[in-house]
Phi, psi and omega in degrees: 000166174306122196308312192296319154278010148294311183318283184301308168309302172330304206260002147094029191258097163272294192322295149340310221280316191297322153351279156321291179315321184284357172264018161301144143238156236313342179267355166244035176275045185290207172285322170309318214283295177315326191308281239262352162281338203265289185298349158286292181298006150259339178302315182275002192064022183271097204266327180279339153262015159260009161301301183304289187305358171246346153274347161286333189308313218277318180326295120349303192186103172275001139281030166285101171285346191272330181321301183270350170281332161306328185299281186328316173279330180267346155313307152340282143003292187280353176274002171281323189263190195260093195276002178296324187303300199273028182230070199309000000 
């Protein structure tokens, strides 16, 4: 990734940081790419849109081991609510 958005994690700038990052484009969007935004948003409690980047990771390559244990712990997460709710 980018110094500048290393930076901004480091300093606890996440928002900033993920900001940035959506302003790849699609061709630099891989599998890292997917990794290290689905752990910003979660990192931000945005759990259902590091659900999606980390289940896009698992598409790309379904022997991703960091992957599928965030599927699992915010799965976890969500079995407490109603997922119908976070689903229009």
């Amino acid at each position: 990734m980018d110094e500048k958005i290393e930076r901004w994690v480091a300093e606890g700038r996440i928002t900033e940081a993920l900001a940035e990052l959506e302003k790849y484009p699609d061709s630099q969007q891989g599998e890292a790419w997917l990794m290290y935004t689905g752990e910003l948003c979660y990192r931000l409690g945005k759990n259902t849109d590091a659900l999606n980047k980390f289940n896009a990771v698992l598409r790309l390559n379904p022997e991703n081991e960091k992957a599928l244990a965030y599927v699992e712990m915010i799965n976890g997460v969500l079995g407490f609510f109603c997922k119908d709710l976070l689903n229009p």
